[in-house]
Amino acid sequence: MASDKASNSNPKVAEAEKLVKKADKLTKLSFTKWFPDWTAATPLYEQAANAFKLAKMPEAAKIAYEKAATGQERSSSPWSAGKHLESAGGLARELGNFDEVIDLYKRASELYVQCGKVQPAADALDKGARAVEDVKPDAAVRMYIDACALLEEDGRDQMAFDSYRSAASIYIKLNRYEDAATVFLRWGQAADKCKAVQSQCKAYLSAIIVYLFADNFNLADASYNDCSQMDSFFKSDQNHCAVQLLSAYRQGRPDEIKHVVSTSSVIPHLDHMVIRLAKQLPSGKVTAIVDETGHNELDEDDLR
Amino acid sequence: MSVIDILTRVDVLCKKYEKYDLDKQWAGADSMSGNDQFLRLYTVVEADIEAAREKSQDAQSEKNRAVVATLNAEVRRSKAALKAEIPKLEKLAAKKVKDLSKEEMAARPDLIVALAQKIEDIPDGVTVGRRGGTWGRKASNPLEIKLDAMHPDDLMRPEHYEQTEESLALRQEYEMRRAKQDEGLDIIAAGLTTLKDMAGDINEELDKQMPLIDEVDTKVDRAAADLKNTNIRLKETLTKMRSNRNFCIDLILIVLILGIGGTLYTYSFSPFTPSYVCLQPLLMYQQSFAVTREQLSVFILNAIVSC
C-alpha cells in the first residue's frame, strides 16, 4: 500500500523535485548569474512545497516552504512569507524538530509585525507555543507571554486572555506557583484595562488560590489587599469568597477551608486547573496566624 | 289645718322618705332572714339599673353634646358601681337561706346573670359591642365564642406546654417539608450562579468581538466600493466598444467582399457555374487583356449591386 502510494505520487514527487531544482538554479548565484531571480523561483517553490505536502514528505515540504518564504520576503510581501513559515513550522512539528519549530514561528511572527498585523503575529506565537509546550515548556511560556505583550502594546488586551490562561496553566503544570500567580495578576490587570470585570475578578481569585496552594499565606494576603483596592473586585462574589478563604486560613481551620471551597458558588467557574488546586486546599499544615502587630508592646507593667 | 290633714301629710312624707328611716329598715332586716338581704340588694340594684337607664334615655334624646357627654359619663359610673355589686349578690345567692325552696335557690344565679346582662344593655354612648363579658367561668355560656379566654393561672401550668402526639407529628412533617424546600432552593441557586457566570462570559466575548466585527465591516465596505468602481469602469468600456457598431458592420462587409472575390476568382474558369452569367462582362474584358484595375473593380461592384 505504501509502495502503491509512493508509485502513484512518484510522478508528482518527481515533478516537484524537478521544480525545486529549477528554482534552485534560478536562485543560486554562479559565475553567469549575478542576481538571484526570486520572483520566478518563488511560485515554483510554492508548487513544489504543496506537492510534497500532499505526498506526505514533510522534510522536503518544509525546506521548500522555507525557501518560498525567503523568496516572498525578498519580494517584500512579508504576509505570504509569514504564512509559508507557519506551514513550515507545522511540518517541523510533525518531524519533531522543536527548536526549529520555535525558530520558524518566531520568524513568522516578526514578519507579521512587519506587515503591521499584530493579531496574526500573536496567533503565530500562540501556535508555536502550543506546538512545543509538552516538550519545551519554558520556551512555550516565554512565547505566550510575548504574545500577550504584543497584544497589549497594540491595545487589544482582550485577545490576550487565552494566552494568559495557557501560560498560567503551563506554570502550574511545572509547579511554579509564584510565577503562575504573577501571570494571573497580570491577566487581571489586562482585564481591568478593557473593563472585563468578570475575567478580572476570576483572575484575582485564581491568583489568591494559587498562592494559598503554594503555602504562601503572606503573599496571598498582600495580593488580596492590593486587589481589594479595586472597586470592581471589591463588589464581586469572588471577593466574598476570597475573604472567607483567607479568614479560614487565618483561623487555621482546615475543615472550614474545605467547607468554603465546597460550598462556594464562584470557584466551580474558574479555570479547571485552578479548581483542581482549590479542591486540594489546604495543602500543608495550616496554623492559626497570629496577628503580631505590636499588641504585646502594651503591657500592664508599662503603666508604672 | 285639721289633725287628719297633718296625719295624712306626715304619712305621705314618711312614705316618701321611708328609705331614710334606718330603724324601720333595720327592723325589717332583723325580721327578715339573709334571704331578704339578697332580695334587698337585688331590688336596690334593679332600682339603680332603672335610674341609669332613664339617664341614658335622657342622654339619647338630648341635643346638647356637652350635656350628652356628662349624662353618658354618669351612666357609665353607675354601671361600673352596679357591676361591683354583682359579686356581692353572687355571695349572697350562695348562702343557704331557710324558708326558701330549692327551685328558688337554683334560680338565683340565673337571676344574677339576667341582672348583669341588664346592666350591660344600658346604653352609655359606647359603640363597641360587648357581648358576654368575662364574668368568670362559672357564669359563662358554653356556646359563646370567647377570645383570650385563658386565665393567667392556666398559662402557668406546665401541662399547658406539653406536646401531644399529633402536634409532634405535625412538627416533624413541617421540618421535613422545610428541609426539602431548602434542598430545592439550593439546587436552584446553584443553577442560577452557573447561568450568571455564563452570561458574564458571553458578555465579555461579545465585547471582545465587537471591534473585530467593526474592522470586518470597514474592510468589506472598502471592498464593495472598489468593486462598484471597477464595475462602472468595465461598463463604460463595454459601451464604448459596443457603440462602434459601424466598425463591426464594416468588418463583416470586408470579409464578405473578400469571400466573394475569392469565389469569383476560383469559379471564373468554369463556364457551368451559376455565377457565369454575372461574370460575362469580366470574361469579355479578360479576353482583351486591356482591362485596367479601376474598370475591374467598377465591374465587380456593379455585379455585386446587381446581385
Coordinates of C-alpha atoms in Angstrom, one line a residue:
Chain A
M1 CA 0.0 0.0 0.0
A2 CA 2.7 2.4 0.9
S3 CA 4.6 1.4 -2.2
D4 CA 1.5 1.9 -4.2
K5 CA 1.1 5.3 -2.8
A6 CA 4.7 6.1 -3.5
S7 CA 4.4 4.9 -7.1
N8 CA 1.2 6.9 -7.5
S9 CA 2.6 10.1 -6.2
N10 CA 6.0 9.4 -7.6
P11 CA 5.4 11.3 -10.8
K12 CA 4.1 14.2 -8.7
V13 CA 7.1 13.9 -6.4
A14 CA 9.4 13.7 -9.3
E15 CA 7.8 16.8 -10.8
A16 CA 8.0 18.6 -7.5
E17 CA 11.7 17.7 -7.3
K18 CA 12.2 19.0 -10.8
L19 CA 10.5 22.3 -9.8
V20 CA 12.8 22.6 -6.8
K21 CA 15.8 22.0 -8.9
K22 CA 14.7 24.6 -11.4
A23 CA 14.0 27.1 -8.7
D24 CA 17.3 26.4 -7.1
K25 CA 19.0 27.1 -10.4
L26 CA 17.2 30.4 -10.7
T27 CA 18.3 31.5 -7.3
K28 CA 21.8 30.1 -7.0
L29 CA 24.5 32.6 -7.6
S30 CA 27.1 31.5 -10.0
F31 CA 29.6 32.9 -12.4
T32 CA 27.0 33.6 -15.0
K33 CA 24.2 34.6 -12.7
W34 CA 24.9 37.7 -10.6
F35 CA 21.4 38.3 -9.1
P36 CA 19.1 35.6 -8.0
D37 CA 15.7 35.6 -9.6
W38 CA 13.3 35.2 -6.7
T39 CA 10.2 36.4 -8.4
A40 CA 10.3 33.4 -10.8
A41 CA 11.6 31.0 -8.2
T42 CA 9.0 31.6 -5.5
P43 CA 5.9 30.2 -7.2
L44 CA 8.0 27.2 -8.2
Y45 CA 8.9 26.6 -4.6
E46 CA 5.3 27.0 -3.5
Q47 CA 4.1 24.5 -6.0
A48 CA 6.8 22.1 -5.0
A49 CA 6.0 22.5 -1.3
N50 CA 2.3 21.8 -1.9
A51 CA 3.1 18.7 -3.9
F52 CA 5.5 17.4 -1.2
K53 CA 2.9 18.0 1.5
L54 CA 0.3 16.1 -0.4
A55 CA 2.8 13.3 -1.0
K56 CA 3.4 13.3 2.8
M57 CA 7.1 14.2 2.6
P58 CA 7.3 16.7 5.4
E59 CA 11.1 17.1 5.2
A60 CA 11.2 18.2 1.6
A61 CA 8.0 20.2 2.0
K62 CA 9.4 22.1 4.9
I63 CA 12.6 23.0 3.1
A64 CA 10.5 24.1 0.1
Y65 CA 8.3 26.2 2.3
E66 CA 11.3 27.9 3.9
K67 CA 12.7 28.8 0.5
A68 CA 9.4 30.1 -0.7
A69 CA 9.2 32.2 2.4
T70 CA 12.6 33.7 1.7
G71 CA 11.5 34.4 -1.8
Q72 CA 8.4 36.2 -0.6
E73 CA 10.4 38.2 1.8
R74 CA 12.8 39.3 -0.8
S75 CA 9.8 40.3 -2.9
S76 CA 8.6 42.4 0.0
S77 CA 5.5 40.5 0.8
P78 CA 6.0 39.6 4.4
W79 CA 2.4 38.4 4.8
S80 CA 2.9 35.5 2.4
A81 CA 6.3 34.8 3.8
G82 CA 4.8 34.6 7.2
K83 CA 2.2 32.2 6.0
H84 CA 4.8 29.9 4.4
L85 CA 6.9 30.0 7.6
E86 CA 3.9 28.9 9.6
S87 CA 3.3 26.0 7.3
A88 CA 6.9 25.1 7.6
G89 CA 6.7 25.3 11.4
G90 CA 3.7 22.9 11.4
L91 CA 5.7 20.4 9.3
A92 CA 8.7 20.8 11.6
R93 CA 6.5 19.9 14.5
E94 CA 5.5 16.7 12.7
L95 CA 9.1 16.0 12.2
G96 CA 9.9 16.6 15.8
N97 CA 12.5 19.4 15.4
F98 CA 11.2 21.5 18.2
D99 CA 13.9 24.1 18.2
E100 CA 13.3 24.7 14.6
V101 CA 9.6 24.9 15.3
I102 CA 10.2 27.7 17.8
D103 CA 12.5 29.5 15.4
L104 CA 10.1 29.3 12.4
Y105 CA 7.1 30.5 14.3
K106 CA 9.1 33.4 15.8
R107 CA 10.3 34.4 12.4
A108 CA 6.7 34.2 11.1
S109 CA 5.5 36.4 14.0
E110 CA 8.2 39.0 13.3
L111 CA 7.2 39.1 9.6
Y112 CA 3.6 39.7 10.6
V113 CA 4.6 42.5 12.9
Q114 CA 6.5 44.0 9.9
C115 CA 3.2 44.0 8.0
G116 CA 1.6 45.7 10.8
K117 CA -0.7 42.9 11.5
V118 CA -0.4 42.3 15.3
Q119 CA -3.1 39.7 15.7
P120 CA -1.7 37.1 13.3
A121 CA 1.7 37.7 14.9
A122 CA 0.3 36.8 18.3
D123 CA -1.5 33.9 16.8
A124 CA 1.7 32.6 15.3
L125 CA 3.4 32.8 18.7
D126 CA 0.5 31.0 20.3
K127 CA 0.5 28.3 17.7
G128 CA 4.3 27.8 18.2
A129 CA 4.0 27.7 21.9
R130 CA 1.2 25.2 21.8
A131 CA 3.3 23.0 19.4
V132 CA 6.2 22.8 21.8
E133 CA 4.6 23.2 25.2
D134 CA 4.8 19.5 26.1
V135 CA 8.5 19.3 25.1
K136 CA 9.9 22.7 25.9
P137 CA 7.6 24.3 28.4
D138 CA 9.9 27.2 29.3
A139 CA 10.2 28.4 25.7
A140 CA 6.4 27.9 25.3
V141 CA 5.7 30.1 28.3
R142 CA 8.0 32.7 27.0
M143 CA 6.3 32.7 23.7
Y144 CA 2.9 33.0 25.3
I145 CA 4.0 36.0 27.4
D146 CA 5.5 37.6 24.3
A147 CA 2.2 37.2 22.5
C148 CA 0.4 38.8 25.5
A149 CA 2.9 41.7 25.4
L150 CA 2.4 42.2 21.7
L151 CA -1.4 42.4 22.0
E152 CA -1.2 44.7 25.0
E153 CA 1.0 47.1 23.1
D154 CA -1.4 47.2 20.3
G155 CA -4.3 47.8 22.7
R156 CA -6.1 44.5 22.1
D157 CA -6.0 43.3 25.6
Q158 CA -9.0 41.1 25.4
M159 CA -7.3 38.8 22.8
A160 CA -4.6 38.2 25.3
F161 CA -6.8 36.3 27.8
D162 CA -6.3 33.0 26.1
S163 CA -2.6 33.4 26.0
Y164 CA -2.5 34.3 29.7
R165 CA -4.6 31.2 30.5
S166 CA -2.3 28.9 28.6
A167 CA 0.8 30.5 30.2
A168 CA -0.6 30.1 33.7
S169 CA -1.6 26.5 33.1
I170 CA 1.9 25.7 31.9
Y171 CA 3.4 27.3 35.1
I172 CA 1.0 25.3 37.2
K173 CA 2.0 22.1 35.5
L174 CA 5.6 23.0 36.2
N175 CA 4.7 23.6 39.8
R176 CA 6.0 27.2 39.6
Y177 CA 3.2 28.6 41.5
E178 CA 4.5 32.1 42.2
D179 CA 5.0 32.6 38.5
A180 CA 1.5 31.3 37.8
A181 CA 0.1 33.7 40.3
T182 CA 2.1 36.6 38.8
V183 CA 0.6 35.7 35.4
F184 CA -2.9 35.7 36.9
L185 CA -2.3 39.1 38.4
R186 CA -1.1 40.4 35.0
W187 CA -4.2 38.9 33.5
G188 CA -6.3 40.8 36.0
Q189 CA -4.6 44.0 35.1
A190 CA -5.2 43.4 31.4
A191 CA -8.9 42.7 32.1
D192 CA -9.1 45.8 34.2
K193 CA -7.9 47.8 31.2
C194 CA -10.6 46.6 29.0
K195 CA -13.3 46.6 31.7
A196 CA -13.8 42.8 31.6
V197 CA -14.9 42.7 35.2
Q198 CA -15.8 39.0 35.3
S199 CA -12.5 37.9 34.0
Q200 CA -10.7 40.3 36.3
C201 CA -12.3 39.0 39.4
K202 CA -11.8 35.4 38.4
A203 CA -8.1 36.1 37.7
Y204 CA -7.6 37.7 41.1
L205 CA -9.3 34.9 42.9
S206 CA -7.2 32.4 41.0
A207 CA -4.0 34.2 42.0
I208 CA -5.0 34.1 45.6
I209 CA -5.9 30.4 45.5
V210 CA -2.6 29.6 43.8
Y211 CA -0.7 31.5 46.5
L212 CA -2.5 29.6 49.2
F213 CA -1.8 26.3 47.5
A214 CA 1.8 27.2 47.5
D215 CA 1.6 27.6 51.2
N216 CA 2.4 31.3 51.0
F217 CA -0.2 33.0 53.1
N218 CA 1.6 36.3 53.3
L219 CA 1.8 36.8 49.6
A220 CA -1.8 35.8 49.3
D221 CA -2.8 38.3 51.9
A222 CA -0.7 41.0 50.3
S223 CA -2.2 40.4 46.9
Y224 CA -5.7 40.3 48.4
N225 CA -5.1 43.7 49.9
D226 CA -3.9 45.1 46.6
C227 CA -6.8 43.6 44.7
S228 CA -9.5 44.7 47.2
Q229 CA -8.5 48.3 46.5
M230 CA -10.2 47.9 43.2
D231 CA -13.9 48.7 43.3
S232 CA -14.9 46.2 40.7
F233 CA -13.3 43.3 42.6
F234 CA -14.5 44.6 45.9
K235 CA -18.1 44.4 45.0
S236 CA -17.9 40.9 43.4
D237 CA -18.8 37.5 44.7
Q238 CA -15.2 36.4 44.1
N239 CA -14.1 38.9 46.7
H240 CA -16.6 37.5 49.2
C241 CA -15.2 34.0 48.6
A242 CA -11.6 35.3 49.0
V243 CA -12.4 36.9 52.3
Q244 CA -13.9 33.7 53.6
L245 CA -11.0 31.6 52.4
L246 CA -8.4 34.0 53.9
S247 CA -10.2 34.2 57.2
A248 CA -10.4 30.4 57.4
Y249 CA -6.7 30.3 56.8
R250 CA -6.1 32.9 59.4
Q251 CA -8.0 30.9 61.9
G252 CA -6.1 27.8 60.9
R253 CA -9.1 25.6 60.5
P254 CA -8.8 23.1 57.6
D255 CA -12.4 21.9 57.9
E256 CA -13.6 25.5 57.4
I257 CA -11.4 25.8 54.4
K258 CA -12.8 22.7 52.9
H259 CA -16.3 23.9 53.6
V260 CA -15.7 27.2 52.0
V261 CA -14.3 25.6 48.9
S262 CA -17.0 23.0 48.5
T263 CA -19.9 25.4 49.1
S264 CA -18.6 28.3 47.1
S265 CA -20.6 29.3 44.1
V266 CA -17.7 31.0 42.3
I267 CA -14.9 28.5 42.5
P268 CA -16.5 26.0 40.1
H269 CA -16.5 28.6 37.4
L270 CA -12.8 29.3 37.5
D271 CA -10.3 27.5 35.1
H272 CA -10.2 23.8 35.7
M273 CA -6.6 23.7 36.8
V274 CA -7.4 26.2 39.5
I275 CA -10.4 24.3 40.6
R276 CA -8.2 21.2 40.9
L277 CA -5.8 23.2 43.1
A278 CA -8.7 24.6 45.2
K279 CA -10.0 21.2 45.9
Q280 CA -6.7 20.2 47.2
L281 CA -6.6 23.0 49.7
P282 CA -5.4 23.1 52.4
S283 CA -2.0 21.9 51.3
G284 CA 0.4 21.5 54.0
K285 CA -0.1 22.4 57.6
V286 CA -2.4 25.2 58.5
T287 CA -1.8 27.0 61.7
A288 CA -3.7 30.0 63.1
I289 CA -1.9 33.1 62.0
V290 CA -1.3 35.3 65.0
D291 CA -1.5 39.0 64.3
E292 CA 1.8 40.2 65.6
T293 CA 1.4 43.9 65.1
G294 CA 2.5 45.2 68.4
H295 CA -0.2 44.0 70.7
N296 CA 2.4 42.7 73.1
E297 CA 4.1 46.0 73.4
L298 CA 1.5 47.4 75.7
D299 CA 1.9 45.6 79.0
E300 CA 0.3 46.1 82.3
D301 CA 3.7 47.0 83.8
D302 CA 4.0 49.8 81.4
L303 CA 1.7 51.9 83.4
R304 CA 4.3 52.1 86.2
Chain B
M1 CA -105.4 72.6 109.5
S2 CA -107.0 69.6 111.0
V3 CA -105.3 66.8 112.6
I4 CA -106.3 64.4 109.9
D5 CA -104.7 66.6 107.4
I6 CA -101.5 66.7 109.4
L7 CA -101.6 62.9 109.8
T8 CA -102.1 62.3 106.1
R9 CA -99.3 64.8 105.3
V10 CA -97.0 63.1 107.8
D11 CA -97.8 59.7 106.3
V12 CA -97.1 60.9 102.8
L13 CA -93.8 62.5 103.9
C14 CA -92.8 59.3 105.8
K15 CA -93.6 57.2 102.9
K16 CA -91.6 59.4 100.6
Y17 CA -88.6 59.4 102.9
E18 CA -89.1 55.8 104.1
K19 CA -85.7 54.8 102.8
Y20 CA -84.1 57.2 105.2
D21 CA -85.8 55.5 108.1
L22 CA -82.9 53.4 109.4
D23 CA -84.9 51.9 112.3
K24 CA -87.6 50.7 110.0
Q25 CA -85.0 49.2 107.7
W26 CA -83.1 47.5 110.4
A27 CA -86.3 46.2 111.9
G28 CA -87.2 44.9 108.5
A29 CA -83.7 43.4 108.2
D30 CA -83.9 41.7 111.6
S31 CA -87.3 40.3 111.0
M32 CA -86.3 39.0 107.6
S33 CA -83.5 36.5 107.1
G34 CA -80.5 36.6 104.8
N35 CA -82.9 35.8 102.1
D36 CA -84.1 39.3 102.2
Q37 CA -80.6 40.6 102.1
F38 CA -80.2 39.1 98.7
L39 CA -83.7 40.3 97.7
R40 CA -83.0 43.8 99.2
L41 CA -79.7 44.1 97.3
Y42 CA -81.3 42.7 94.2
T43 CA -84.1 45.3 94.4
V44 CA -81.6 48.1 95.1
V45 CA -79.6 47.1 92.1
E46 CA -82.7 46.9 90.0
A47 CA -83.7 50.4 91.0
D48 CA -80.3 51.7 90.2
I49 CA -80.4 50.0 86.8
E50 CA -83.7 51.7 86.2
A51 CA -82.3 55.1 87.2
A52 CA -79.3 54.5 84.9
R53 CA -81.5 53.5 82.0
E54 CA -83.6 56.7 82.5
K55 CA -80.4 58.8 82.4
S56 CA -79.2 57.1 79.3
Q57 CA -82.5 57.7 77.6
D58 CA -82.3 61.3 78.6
A59 CA -78.8 61.4 77.0
Q60 CA -80.1 59.9 73.8
S61 CA -82.9 62.5 73.5
E62 CA -80.6 65.4 74.5
K63 CA -79.3 67.6 71.7
N64 CA -76.6 69.4 73.6
R65 CA -73.4 67.4 73.1
A66 CA -71.8 68.6 76.4
V67 CA -74.9 67.6 78.3
V68 CA -74.9 64.3 76.5
A69 CA -71.3 63.7 77.4
T70 CA -71.9 64.4 81.1
L71 CA -75.0 62.2 81.2
N72 CA -73.1 59.4 79.5
A73 CA -70.3 59.7 82.0
E74 CA -72.8 59.4 84.8
V75 CA -74.4 56.4 83.3
R76 CA -71.1 54.7 82.9
R77 CA -70.2 55.5 86.5
S78 CA -73.4 54.0 87.8
K79 CA -72.9 50.9 85.5
A80 CA -69.4 50.4 87.0
A81 CA -70.8 50.7 90.5
L82 CA -73.6 48.2 89.7
K83 CA -71.1 45.8 88.2
A84 CA -69.2 45.9 91.5
E85 CA -72.4 44.9 93.4
I86 CA -72.8 41.8 91.3
P87 CA -70.1 39.7 93.2
K88 CA -71.8 40.6 96.5
L89 CA -75.1 39.3 95.0
E90 CA -73.4 36.1 94.0
K91 CA -72.1 35.6 97.5
L92 CA -75.4 36.2 99.0
A93 CA -77.1 33.9 96.5
A94 CA -74.7 31.1 97.6
K95 CA -75.8 31.5 101.2
K96 CA -78.2 28.9 102.3
V97 CA -81.4 30.5 103.4
K98 CA -84.3 28.9 105.4
D99 CA -87.8 29.1 104.1
L100 CA -86.7 29.1 100.6
S101 CA -87.5 26.4 98.1
K102 CA -84.8 24.6 96.2
E103 CA -86.0 25.9 92.9
E104 CA -85.7 29.4 94.1
M105 CA -82.2 28.7 95.2
A106 CA -81.3 27.3 91.8
A107 CA -83.0 30.3 90.1
R108 CA -80.8 32.8 92.0
P109 CA -77.7 32.5 89.8
D110 CA -79.8 32.9 86.7
L111 CA -81.3 36.0 88.2
I112 CA -77.9 37.4 88.7
V113 CA -76.9 36.6 85.2
A114 CA -80.0 38.4 83.9
L115 CA -79.2 41.3 86.1
A116 CA -75.7 41.5 84.8
Q117 CA -77.0 41.4 81.2
K118 CA -79.4 44.2 82.0
I119 CA -76.6 46.4 83.3
E120 CA -74.6 45.7 80.2
D121 CA -77.5 46.6 78.0
I122 CA -77.8 50.1 79.4
P123 CA -76.7 52.3 76.5
D124 CA -74.0 54.6 77.5
G125 CA -72.8 56.0 74.2
V126 CA -70.1 53.5 73.7
T127 CA -70.4 51.9 70.3
V128 CA -68.3 48.9 70.9
G129 CA -70.5 45.9 71.2
R130 CA -69.7 43.9 74.2
R131 CA -71.4 40.6 74.2
G132 CA -70.9 38.2 77.0
G133 CA -68.2 39.8 79.0
T134 CA -65.8 37.8 81.2
W135 CA -67.9 37.3 84.2
G136 CA -65.9 34.4 85.5
R137 CA -66.1 30.9 84.2
K138 CA -68.8 29.8 86.3
A139 CA -71.3 32.1 84.7
S140 CA -70.1 31.7 81.1
N141 CA -72.4 30.5 78.4
P142 CA -70.8 27.4 76.9
L143 CA -72.0 28.2 73.4
E144 CA -70.4 31.6 73.2
I145 CA -67.2 32.3 71.5
K146 CA -64.6 34.0 73.6
L147 CA -61.2 35.4 72.7
D148 CA -58.3 35.4 75.1
A149 CA -60.3 33.3 77.4
M150 CA -57.3 31.8 79.1
H151 CA -57.0 32.5 82.7
P152 CA -53.4 33.6 83.6
D153 CA -53.1 30.7 86.0
D154 CA -53.8 28.3 83.2
L155 CA -50.9 29.5 81.2
M156 CA -48.5 29.0 84.1
R157 CA -49.3 25.3 84.4
P158 CA -46.6 23.1 83.0
E159 CA -49.0 20.8 81.3
H160 CA -50.1 23.6 79.1
Y161 CA -46.9 23.3 77.0
E162 CA -46.8 19.6 76.7
Q163 CA -46.8 18.1 73.3
T164 CA -49.4 15.7 72.1
E165 CA -48.7 13.1 69.6
E166 CA -50.5 15.0 66.9
S167 CA -48.5 18.1 67.5
L168 CA -45.3 16.2 67.4
A169 CA -46.2 14.5 64.1
L170 CA -47.2 17.9 62.7
R171 CA -43.9 19.4 63.7
Q172 CA -41.9 16.6 62.2
E173 CA -43.8 16.9 58.9
Y174 CA -43.2 20.6 58.9
E175 CA -39.5 20.2 59.4
M176 CA -39.3 17.6 56.6
R177 CA -41.1 19.7 54.1
R178 CA -39.0 22.7 55.0
A179 CA -35.8 20.6 54.5
K180 CA -37.0 19.5 51.1
Q181 CA -37.8 23.1 50.1
D182 CA -34.3 24.2 51.2
E183 CA -32.8 21.4 49.1
G184 CA -34.7 22.5 46.1
L185 CA -33.8 26.2 46.6
D186 CA -30.1 25.2 46.9
I187 CA -30.3 23.5 43.5
I188 CA -32.0 26.5 42.0
A189 CA -29.3 28.8 43.5
A190 CA -26.5 26.7 42.0
G191 CA -28.2 26.7 38.6
L192 CA -28.6 30.5 38.8
T193 CA -25.0 31.1 39.7
T194 CA -24.0 29.0 36.7
L195 CA -26.3 31.0 34.5
K196 CA -24.8 34.2 35.8
D197 CA -21.3 33.1 35.1
M198 CA -22.2 32.0 31.6
A199 CA -24.0 35.3 30.9
G200 CA -21.0 37.2 32.1
D201 CA -18.7 35.2 29.9
I202 CA -20.9 35.7 26.9
N203 CA -21.0 39.4 27.7
E204 CA -17.2 39.6 27.6
E205 CA -17.0 37.6 24.4
L206 CA -19.3 39.9 22.7
D207 CA -17.3 42.9 23.9
K208 CA -14.2 41.2 22.5
Q209 CA -15.7 40.6 19.1
M210 CA -17.3 44.0 18.7
P211 CA -14.1 45.7 17.4
L212 CA -13.3 42.8 15.2
I213 CA -16.7 43.0 13.6
D214 CA -16.3 46.7 13.1
E215 CA -13.0 46.1 11.3
V216 CA -14.6 43.5 9.1
D217 CA -17.3 45.9 8.4
T218 CA -15.0 48.7 7.2
K219 CA -12.9 46.3 5.1
V220 CA -16.0 44.9 3.5
D221 CA -17.3 48.4 2.8
R222 CA -14.0 49.3 1.2
A223 CA -14.0 46.1 -1.0
A224 CA -17.6 46.8 -2.0
A225 CA -16.7 50.3 -3.0
D226 CA -13.8 49.1 -5.1
L227 CA -15.9 46.5 -6.8
K228 CA -18.5 49.1 -7.6
N229 CA -15.9 51.4 -9.2
T230 CA -14.5 48.5 -11.2
N231 CA -17.9 47.5 -12.5
I232 CA -18.7 51.1 -13.6
R233 CA -15.4 51.3 -15.5
L234 CA -16.0 48.0 -17.1
K235 CA -19.5 49.1 -18.1
E236 CA -18.1 52.3 -19.6
T237 CA -15.5 50.3 -21.6
L238 CA -18.0 47.9 -22.9
T239 CA -20.5 50.6 -24.0
K240 CA -17.7 52.3 -25.8
M241 CA -16.9 49.1 -27.6
R242 CA -20.4 48.3 -28.5
S243 CA -21.4 51.8 -29.8
N244 CA -18.9 51.3 -32.6
R245 CA -21.5 49.3 -34.5
N246 CA -20.4 50.6 -37.8
F247 CA -17.0 49.3 -37.1
C248 CA -18.4 45.8 -36.9
I249 CA -20.5 46.1 -40.0
D250 CA -17.5 47.4 -41.9
L251 CA -15.5 44.4 -40.8
I252 CA -18.3 42.0 -41.9
L253 CA -18.7 43.6 -45.3
I254 CA -14.9 43.5 -45.9
V255 CA -14.9 39.8 -45.1
L256 CA -17.9 39.3 -47.5
I257 CA -16.2 41.1 -50.3
L258 CA -13.0 39.1 -49.9
G259 CA -15.0 35.9 -49.9
I260 CA -16.9 36.8 -53.0
G261 CA -13.8 37.9 -54.7
G262 CA -12.2 34.6 -53.9
T263 CA -15.1 32.6 -55.2
L264 CA -15.3 34.7 -58.3
Y265 CA -11.6 34.1 -58.9
T266 CA -11.9 30.3 -58.5
Y267 CA -15.1 29.9 -60.5
S268 CA -14.1 32.2 -63.3
F269 CA -12.5 29.3 -65.2
S270 CA -15.6 27.1 -65.2
P271 CA -18.4 28.0 -67.6
F272 CA -21.1 25.9 -65.9
T273 CA -21.3 27.8 -62.7
P274 CA -24.3 30.0 -61.9
S275 CA -22.0 32.9 -61.5
Y276 CA -21.1 32.6 -65.1
V277 CA -23.8 35.0 -66.2
C278 CA -22.6 37.6 -63.7
L279 CA -19.0 37.1 -64.8
Q280 CA -19.8 37.8 -68.5
P281 CA -18.6 41.4 -68.6
L282 CA -15.5 40.3 -66.7
L283 CA -14.8 37.5 -69.1
M284 CA -15.1 39.8 -72.1
Y285 CA -12.5 42.1 -70.7
Q286 CA -10.3 39.2 -69.7
Q287 CA -10.0 38.2 -73.3
S288 CA -9.0 41.7 -74.4
F289 CA -6.3 41.8 -71.5
A290 CA -6.6 45.5 -71.8
V291 CA -8.7 46.0 -68.8
T292 CA -7.5 48.3 -66.1
R293 CA -7.6 47.8 -62.4
E294 CA -10.2 50.5 -61.9
Q295 CA -12.5 49.1 -64.5
L296 CA -12.2 45.7 -63.0
S297 CA -13.2 47.0 -59.6
V298 CA -16.1 49.0 -61.0
F299 CA -17.4 45.9 -62.8
I300 CA -17.1 43.8 -59.6
L301 CA -19.0 46.4 -57.7
N302 CA -21.7 46.6 -60.4
A303 CA -22.0 42.8 -60.2
I304 CA -22.5 42.9 -56.5
V305 CA -25.1 45.7 -56.8
S306 CA -27.0 43.8 -59.4
C307 CA -26.9 40.6 -57.4

